[in-house]
Every structure is written in C-alpha cells, then in structure tokens.
Amino acid sequence: MLGINGPEFLLLLIIGLLVIGPSRLPEYTQKLANIVKEVRRMASGAREQIKEEVGIDIDDVDWKKYDPRQYDPRRIIKEALLDDDTKPVSTGSPAAVSTAAAATAVAEHRPARMVERLPEGEPAPFDTEAT
C-alpha cells in the first residue's frame, strides 16, 4: 500500500490521531466513510456504463483470452516442437529413410578432411589488417 509497511502505518495513524485530536476524530471518520462509499458508487457506475456501452457484462468476459502470458514465444515454440502432428505416409509414396541410414549415406559421400600442418619451428601466419 503505497510503499508503507505495518509499523509505519501505525505510526502515521498515531500521529494523525494526535494532530486531529479526539474532538474532531468522529467528524474525520465520517468523512473517510463517505469517501469510501463514493468510490464504491463510482466503481459500480463505471461497471454499469461499460455494460451499457459495450453490451457485455464484465463478469462474462473470458479474461484468459486476453492474458499476454499466453503469447510467450518460448511457450509457443515448445508446444509446436512437442506437438505430434506426424502424418502417416500414403501407400503410393516411397518408404521413409531412417535417420541412421541417412546419416551413414551422408558420411559415405563426404570427402576426407585434409589437415595442413606447418613445418616444425615455423610461426603461424599473422595478418595485421585483420585485427
């Protein structure tokens, strides 16, 4: 409540009682009660005005639909990746290749990697313009 904790609120209340004094305390208590009633009346009036202008009751609104947390990109991607929408292969299409067989086929067609080594004692090339 406005950054005021319990002990601070009690201290402000005691100071307020001392400043207002016991003679004017009932008057200010009545004024506070009237302010609270007026705020409640205004809130209910706003609810009725929204109902008249929009045509829906606030209690009937599905607030989960308007929750911005449901549009979290991480959650959307996670659900899309975990969604099991694998379509069955039709009878006329070629058979699916297994992942192990595909990895073996790729490895067989890859050329051997050539590693070029410098002679013993020769420093590595250094490009002064690259840094």
Coordinates of N, CA, C and O in Angstrom, one line a residue:
M1 N 0.8 -1.2 0.0 CA 0.0 0.0 0.0 C 0.9 1.2 0.0 O 1.4 1.7 1.1
L2 N 1.2 1.8 -1.1 CA 2.0 3.0 -1.3 C 3.4 2.9 -0.7 O 4.0 3.9 -0.3
G3 N 3.9 1.7 -0.6 CA 5.2 1.5 0.0 C 5.3 1.7 1.5 O 6.4 1.9 2.0
I4 N 4.2 1.6 2.2 CA 4.2 1.8 3.6 C 3.9 0.4 4.3 O 3.0 -0.3 4.0
N5 N 4.8 0.1 5.2 CA 4.7 -1.2 5.9 C 3.8 -1.0 7.1 O 3.4 0.1 7.5
G6 N 3.6 -2.1 7.8 CA 2.8 -2.1 9.0 C 3.1 -1.1 10.1 O 2.3 -0.3 10.5
P7 N 4.4 -1.2 10.6 CA 4.8 -0.2 11.7 C 4.7 1.2 11.2 O 4.3 2.1 12.0
E8 N 5.1 1.5 10.0 CA 5.0 2.9 9.5 C 3.5 3.4 9.5 O 3.2 4.5 9.8
F9 N 2.6 2.5 9.1 CA 1.2 2.8 9.0 C 0.7 3.1 10.4 O -0.1 4.1 10.6
L10 N 1.1 2.3 11.4 CA 0.6 2.5 12.7 C 1.2 3.9 13.3 O 0.5 4.6 14.0
L11 N 2.4 4.2 13.0 CA 3.0 5.4 13.4 C 2.3 6.6 12.8 O 1.9 7.6 13.5
L12 N 1.9 6.5 11.5 CA 1.2 7.6 10.8 C -0.2 7.7 11.4 O -0.7 8.8 11.6
L13 N -0.8 6.6 11.8 CA -2.1 6.6 12.4 C -2.1 7.3 13.7 O -3.0 8.2 14.0
I14 N -1.1 7.0 14.5 CA -1.0 7.6 15.9 C -0.7 9.1 15.7 O -1.3 10.0 16.4
I15 N 0.2 9.5 14.8 CA 0.4 10.9 14.6 C -0.8 11.7 14.1 O -1.2 12.8 14.5
G16 N -1.6 11.0 13.2 CA -2.9 11.6 12.7 C -3.8 11.8 13.9 O -4.5 12.8 13.9
L17 N -3.9 10.8 14.8 CA -4.8 10.9 15.9 C -4.4 12.1 16.8 O -5.3 12.8 17.3
L18 N -3.1 12.3 17.0 CA -2.7 13.3 17.9 C -2.9 14.7 17.2 O -3.3 15.7 17.9
V19 N -2.7 14.8 15.9 CA -2.9 16.1 15.2 C -4.4 16.4 15.1 O -4.8 17.6 15.3
I20 N -5.2 15.4 14.7 CA -6.6 15.7 14.6 C -7.3 15.9 16.0 O -8.1 16.8 16.2
G21 N -6.9 15.1 16.9 CA -7.4 15.3 18.3 C -8.7 14.5 18.5 O -9.4 14.2 17.5
P22 N -9.0 14.1 19.7 CA -10.2 13.3 19.9 C -11.5 14.1 19.7 O -12.5 13.4 19.4
S23 N -11.5 15.4 19.7 CA -12.7 16.1 19.5 C -13.2 16.1 18.0 O -14.4 16.0 17.7
R24 N -12.2 16.1 17.1 CA -12.6 16.1 15.7 C -12.5 14.7 15.0 O -12.8 14.6 13.8
L25 N -12.1 13.7 15.8 CA -11.9 12.4 15.2 C -13.2 11.8 14.6 O -13.2 11.2 13.5
P26 N -14.4 11.9 15.3 CA -15.6 11.4 14.7 C -16.0 12.0 13.4 O -16.5 11.4 12.4
E27 N -15.7 13.3 13.3 CA -16.0 14.1 12.1 C -15.2 13.5 10.9 O -15.7 13.3 9.8
Y28 N -13.9 13.3 11.1 CA -13.0 12.9 10.1 C -13.3 11.4 9.7 O -13.1 11.0 8.6
T29 N -13.7 10.6 10.7 CA -14.0 9.2 10.5 C -15.3 9.2 9.6 O -15.3 8.3 8.6
Q30 N -16.2 10.0 9.8 CA -17.4 10.1 8.9 C -17.0 10.5 7.5 O -17.6 10.0 6.5
K31 N -16.1 11.5 7.4 CA -15.7 11.9 6.1 C -15.0 10.8 5.3 O -15.2 10.6 4.1
L32 N -14.2 10.0 6.0 CA -13.5 8.8 5.4 C -14.5 7.8 4.9 O -14.4 7.3 3.8
A33 N -15.5 7.5 5.7 CA -16.5 6.6 5.4 C -17.3 7.1 4.1 O -17.6 6.3 3.2
N34 N -17.6 8.4 4.1 CA -18.3 8.9 2.9 C -17.4 8.8 1.6 O -18.0 8.5 0.6
I35 N -16.1 9.0 1.8 CA -15.2 8.9 0.6 C -15.2 7.5 0.1 O -15.3 7.2 -1.1
V36 N -15.2 6.5 1.0 CA -15.2 5.1 0.6 C -16.5 4.7 -0.1 O -16.5 4.0 -1.1
K37 N -17.6 5.2 0.4 CA -18.9 4.9 -0.2 C -19.0 5.5 -1.6 O -19.5 4.9 -2.5
E38 N -18.4 6.8 -1.8 CA -18.4 7.4 -3.0 C -17.6 6.7 -4.1 O -18.0 6.5 -5.2
V39 N -16.4 6.2 -3.6 CA -15.6 5.4 -4.6 C -16.3 4.1 -5.0 O -16.2 3.8 -6.2
R40 N -17.0 3.5 -4.1 CA -17.7 2.3 -4.4 C -18.8 2.6 -5.4 O -19.1 1.8 -6.3
R41 N -19.5 3.7 -5.2 CA -20.6 4.1 -6.1 C -20.1 4.4 -7.5 O -20.7 4.0 -8.5
M42 N -19.0 5.0 -7.5 CA -18.4 5.4 -8.8 C -17.9 4.1 -9.6 O -18.1 4.0 -10.8
A43 N -17.4 3.1 -8.8 CA -16.9 1.9 -9.5 C -18.1 1.1 -10.0 O -18.1 0.6 -11.1
S44 N -19.2 1.1 -9.3 CA -20.4 0.3 -9.8 C -21.0 1.1 -10.9 O -21.5 0.5 -11.9
G45 N -21.0 2.4 -10.9 CA -21.5 3.2 -12.0 C -20.6 3.0 -13.3 O -21.2 2.9 -14.4
A46 N -19.3 2.9 -13.1 CA -18.5 2.6 -14.3 C -18.8 1.3 -14.9 O -18.8 1.1 -16.1
R47 N -19.0 0.3 -14.0 CA -19.3 -1.1 -14.5 C -20.6 -1.0 -15.3 O -20.7 -1.7 -16.3
E48 N -21.6 -0.3 -14.8 CA -22.9 -0.2 -15.5 C -22.8 0.5 -16.8 O -23.4 0.1 -17.8
Q49 N -21.9 1.5 -16.8 CA -21.7 2.3 -18.0 C -21.0 1.4 -19.1 O -21.4 1.5 -20.3
I50 N -20.0 0.7 -18.7 CA -19.4 -0.3 -19.6 C -20.4 -1.3 -20.2 O -20.4 -1.6 -21.3
K51 N -21.2 -1.8 -19.3 CA -22.2 -2.8 -19.7 C -23.2 -2.2 -20.7 O -23.5 -2.8 -21.7
E52 N -23.6 -0.9 -20.5 CA -24.5 -0.3 -21.5 C -23.8 0.0 -22.8 O -24.4 -0.2 -23.9
E53 N -22.6 0.5 -22.8 CA -21.9 0.9 -24.0 C -21.4 -0.2 -24.8 O -21.5 -0.2 -26.0
V54 N -20.8 -1.2 -24.1 CA -20.2 -2.3 -24.8 C -21.2 -3.4 -25.1 O -21.2 -4.1 -26.1
G55 N -22.2 -3.6 -24.2 CA -23.2 -4.6 -24.3 C -22.9 -5.9 -23.7 O -23.6 -6.9 -23.9
I56 N -21.8 -6.0 -23.0 CA -21.4 -7.2 -22.3 C -21.2 -6.9 -20.8 O -20.9 -5.8 -20.4
D57 N -21.3 -8.0 -20.1 CA -21.1 -7.9 -18.6 C -19.6 -8.2 -18.4 O -19.1 -9.1 -19.0
I58 N -19.0 -7.5 -17.5 CA -17.6 -7.7 -17.2 C -17.4 -9.1 -16.7 O -16.3 -9.7 -16.9
D59 N -18.3 -9.6 -15.9 CA -18.2 -10.9 -15.3 C -18.2 -12.0 -16.4 O -17.7 -13.1 -16.2
D60 N -18.8 -11.8 -17.6 CA -18.9 -12.7 -18.6 C -17.7 -12.8 -19.6 O -17.6 -13.6 -20.4
V61 N -16.8 -11.8 -19.4 CA -15.6 -11.7 -20.3 C -14.6 -12.8 -19.9 O -14.3 -13.1 -18.7
D62 N -14.1 -13.5 -20.9 CA -13.1 -14.5 -20.7 C -11.7 -13.9 -20.7 O -11.1 -13.6 -21.7
W63 N -11.2 -13.6 -19.5 CA -10.0 -12.8 -19.3 C -8.8 -13.6 -19.7 O -7.7 -13.0 -20.0
K64 N -8.9 -14.9 -19.7 CA -7.7 -15.8 -20.0 C -7.4 -15.5 -21.5 O -6.2 -15.7 -21.9
K65 N -8.4 -15.2 -22.3 CA -8.1 -15.0 -23.7 C -7.3 -13.7 -23.9 O -6.5 -13.6 -24.9
Y66 N -7.3 -12.8 -23.0 CA -6.6 -11.5 -23.1 C -5.3 -11.5 -22.3 O -4.7 -10.5 -22.2
D67 N -4.9 -12.6 -21.7 CA -3.7 -12.7 -20.9 C -2.5 -12.7 -21.8 O -2.3 -13.6 -22.7
P68 N -1.6 -11.7 -21.7 CA -0.5 -11.7 -22.6 C 0.5 -12.8 -22.3 O 1.4 -13.1 -23.2
R69 N 0.5 -13.4 -21.2 CA 1.4 -14.5 -20.9 C 1.2 -15.7 -21.9 O 2.1 -16.5 -22.1
Q70 N 0.0 -15.8 -22.4 CA -0.2 -17.0 -23.3 C 0.5 -16.8 -24.7 O 0.6 -17.7 -25.5
Y71 N 1.0 -15.6 -25.0 CA 1.7 -15.3 -26.2 C 3.2 -15.3 -26.0 O 3.9 -14.7 -26.8
D72 N 3.7 -16.0 -25.0 CA 5.1 -16.1 -24.8 C 5.7 -17.0 -25.9 O 5.3 -18.1 -26.1
P73 N 6.7 -16.4 -26.7 CA 7.3 -17.1 -27.8 C 7.9 -18.5 -27.4 O 7.8 -19.4 -28.1
R74 N 8.5 -18.5 -26.2 CA 9.2 -19.7 -25.8 C 8.1 -20.8 -25.6 O 8.3 -22.0 -26.0
R75 N 7.0 -20.5 -25.0 CA 5.9 -21.5 -24.8 C 5.3 -22.0 -26.2 O 5.1 -23.1 -26.4
I76 N 5.2 -21.0 -27.1 CA 4.6 -21.3 -28.4 C 5.5 -22.3 -29.2 O 5.1 -23.3 -29.7
I77 N 6.8 -22.0 -29.1 CA 7.8 -22.9 -29.8 C 7.8 -24.2 -29.2 O 7.9 -25.3 -29.8
K78 N 7.8 -24.3 -27.8 CA 7.9 -25.5 -27.1 C 6.7 -26.4 -27.5 O 6.8 -27.6 -27.8
E79 N 5.5 -25.8 -27.5 CA 4.3 -26.5 -27.8 C 4.3 -27.0 -29.3 O 3.9 -28.1 -29.6
A80 N 4.9 -26.2 -30.2 CA 5.0 -26.6 -31.6 C 5.9 -27.7 -31.8 O 5.7 -28.6 -32.6
L81 N 7.0 -27.7 -31.0 CA 8.0 -28.8 -31.2 C 7.5 -30.1 -30.5 O 7.8 -31.2 -31.0
L82 N 6.8 -30.0 -29.5 CA 6.3 -31.2 -28.8 C 5.0 -31.7 -29.4 O 4.6 -32.8 -29.0
D83 N 4.4 -30.9 -30.3 CA 3.1 -31.3 -30.9 C 3.4 -32.5 -31.8 O 4.3 -32.4 -32.7
D84 N 2.7 -33.6 -31.7 CA 2.9 -34.8 -32.5 C 1.9 -34.8 -33.7 O 0.9 -35.4 -33.6
D85 N 2.3 -34.0 -34.7 CA 1.4 -34.0 -35.9 C 2.0 -34.7 -37.1 O 1.9 -34.3 -38.2
T86 N 2.6 -35.9 -36.8 CA 3.2 -36.7 -37.9 C 2.1 -37.3 -38.7 O 1.2 -37.9 -38.2
K87 N 2.1 -37.0 -40.0 CA 1.1 -37.6 -40.9 C 1.5 -38.9 -41.4 O 2.7 -39.1 -41.7
P88 N 0.6 -39.9 -41.5 CA 1.0 -41.2 -42.0 C 1.4 -41.1 -43.5 O 0.9 -40.3 -44.2
V89 N 2.4 -41.9 -43.8 CA 2.9 -42.0 -45.2 C 1.8 -42.7 -46.0 O 1.4 -43.8 -45.6
S90 N 1.5 -42.2 -47.2 CA 0.5 -42.8 -48.0 C 1.1 -44.1 -48.7 O 2.3 -44.2 -48.7
T91 N 0.2 -45.0 -49.1 CA 0.7 -46.2 -49.7 C 1.5 -46.1 -51.0 O 2.4 -46.9 -51.3
G92 N 1.2 -45.0 -51.8 CA 1.9 -44.9 -53.1 C 3.2 -44.2 -53.0 O 4.0 -44.1 -53.9
S93 N 3.6 -43.6 -51.8 CA 4.8 -42.8 -51.7 C 6.0 -43.7 -51.3 O 5.8 -44.8 -50.8
P94 N 7.2 -43.3 -51.6 CA 8.4 -44.1 -51.3 C 8.5 -44.2 -49.8 O 8.1 -43.4 -49.0
A95 N 9.2 -45.3 -49.3 CA 9.3 -45.5 -47.9 C 10.2 -44.5 -47.3 O 11.2 -44.0 -47.9
A96 N 10.0 -44.2 -46.1 CA 10.8 -43.2 -45.4 C 12.1 -43.8 -45.0 O 12.2 -44.9 -44.6
V97 N 13.2 -43.0 -45.2 CA 14.5 -43.4 -44.8 C 14.8 -43.2 -43.4 O 14.5 -42.1 -42.9
S98 N 15.3 -44.2 -42.7 CA 15.6 -44.0 -41.2 C 16.7 -43.0 -41.1 O 17.6 -42.8 -42.0
T99 N 16.8 -42.3 -39.9 CA 17.8 -41.3 -39.7 C 19.2 -41.9 -39.6 O 20.2 -41.3 -40.1
A100 N 19.4 -43.1 -39.1 CA 20.7 -43.7 -39.1 C 21.2 -44.0 -40.5 O 22.4 -43.8 -40.8
A101 N 20.3 -44.5 -41.3 CA 20.7 -44.8 -42.7 C 21.0 -43.6 -43.5 O 22.0 -43.5 -44.2
A102 N 20.3 -42.5 -43.2 CA 20.6 -41.2 -43.9 C 21.9 -40.6 -43.4 O 22.7 -40.1 -44.2
A103 N 22.2 -40.7 -42.1 CA 23.5 -40.2 -41.6 C 24.7 -41.0 -42.2 O 25.7 -40.5 -42.6
T104 N 24.5 -42.3 -42.4 CA 25.5 -43.2 -43.0 C 25.7 -42.8 -44.4 O 26.9 -42.7 -44.9
A105 N 24.7 -42.6 -45.2 CA 24.8 -42.2 -46.6 C 25.5 -40.9 -46.7 O 26.3 -40.7 -47.6
V106 N 25.2 -39.9 -45.9 CA 25.9 -38.6 -46.0 C 27.4 -38.8 -45.6 O 28.2 -38.2 -46.3
A107 N 27.7 -39.6 -44.6 CA 29.1 -39.8 -44.3 C 29.9 -40.5 -45.4 O 31.1 -40.2 -45.6
E108 N 29.3 -41.3 -46.1 CA 30.0 -42.1 -47.2 C 30.3 -41.1 -48.4 O 31.4 -41.3 -49.0
H109 N 29.5 -40.1 -48.6 CA 29.7 -39.2 -49.8 C 30.6 -38.0 -49.4 O 30.9 -37.2 -50.3
R110 N 30.9 -37.8 -48.2 CA 31.7 -36.7 -47.7 C 33.2 -37.0 -48.0 O 33.7 -38.0 -47.7
P111 N 33.9 -36.0 -48.6 CA 35.3 -36.2 -48.9 C 36.1 -36.2 -47.6 O 35.7 -35.6 -46.6
A112 N 37.3 -36.8 -47.6 CA 38.1 -36.9 -46.4 C 38.6 -35.5 -46.1 O 38.9 -34.7 -47.0
R113 N 38.7 -35.2 -44.9 CA 39.2 -33.8 -44.4 C 40.7 -33.8 -44.5 O 41.4 -34.6 -43.9
M114 N 41.2 -32.7 -45.1 CA 42.6 -32.5 -45.2 C 43.1 -31.5 -44.2 O 42.6 -30.4 -44.2
V115 N 44.0 -31.9 -43.4 CA 44.6 -31.0 -42.4 C 46.0 -30.6 -42.8 O 46.8 -31.5 -43.0
E116 N 46.2 -29.3 -43.0 CA 47.5 -28.8 -43.4 C 48.3 -28.4 -42.2 O 47.9 -27.5 -41.5
R117 N 49.5 -28.9 -42.0 CA 50.3 -28.6 -40.9 C 51.5 -27.8 -41.3 O 52.1 -27.9 -42.4
L118 N 52.0 -26.9 -40.5 CA 53.2 -26.1 -40.7 C 54.4 -26.9 -40.4 O 54.4 -27.7 -39.5
P119 N 55.5 -26.6 -41.1 CA 56.7 -27.3 -40.7 C 57.2 -26.9 -39.3 O 56.8 -25.9 -38.8
E120 N 57.9 -27.8 -38.7 CA 58.4 -27.6 -37.3 C 59.2 -26.3 -37.2 O 60.1 -26.0 -38.0
G121 N 58.8 -25.5 -36.2 CA 59.5 -24.2 -35.9 C 59.0 -23.0 -36.7 O 59.4 -21.9 -36.5
E122 N 58.2 -23.2 -37.7 CA 57.7 -22.0 -38.5 C 56.5 -21.4 -37.7 O 55.6 -22.1 -37.3
P123 N 56.5 -20.0 -37.6 CA 55.4 -19.4 -36.9 C 54.2 -19.4 -37.7 O 54.2 -19.4 -38.9
A124 N 53.1 -19.3 -37.0 CA 51.8 -19.2 -37.7 C 51.6 -17.9 -38.4 O 52.2 -16.9 -38.0
P125 N 51.0 -17.9 -39.6 CA 50.8 -16.6 -40.3 C 50.0 -15.6 -39.5 O 49.0 -16.0 -38.8
F126 N 50.3 -14.3 -39.6 CA 49.6 -13.3 -38.8 C 49.2 -12.2 -39.7 O 50.1 -11.7 -40.5
D127 N 48.0 -11.8 -39.7 CA 47.5 -10.7 -40.6 C 47.3 -9.5 -39.7 O 46.4 -9.4 -38.9
T128 N 48.1 -8.4 -40.0 CA 48.0 -7.2 -39.1 C 46.7 -6.4 -39.5 O 46.2 -5.7 -38.6
E129 N 46.2 -6.6 -40.6 CA 45.0 -5.8 -41.0 C 43.7 -6.5 -40.5 O 42.6 -5.9 -40.5
A130 N 43.8 -7.7 -40.1 CA 42.6 -8.5 -39.6 C 42.2 -8.1 -38.2 O 41.1 -8.4 -37.8
T131 N 43.1 -7.6 -37.4 CA 42.8 -7.4 -36.0 C 42.6 -5.9 -35.7 O 42.9 -5.0 -36.4

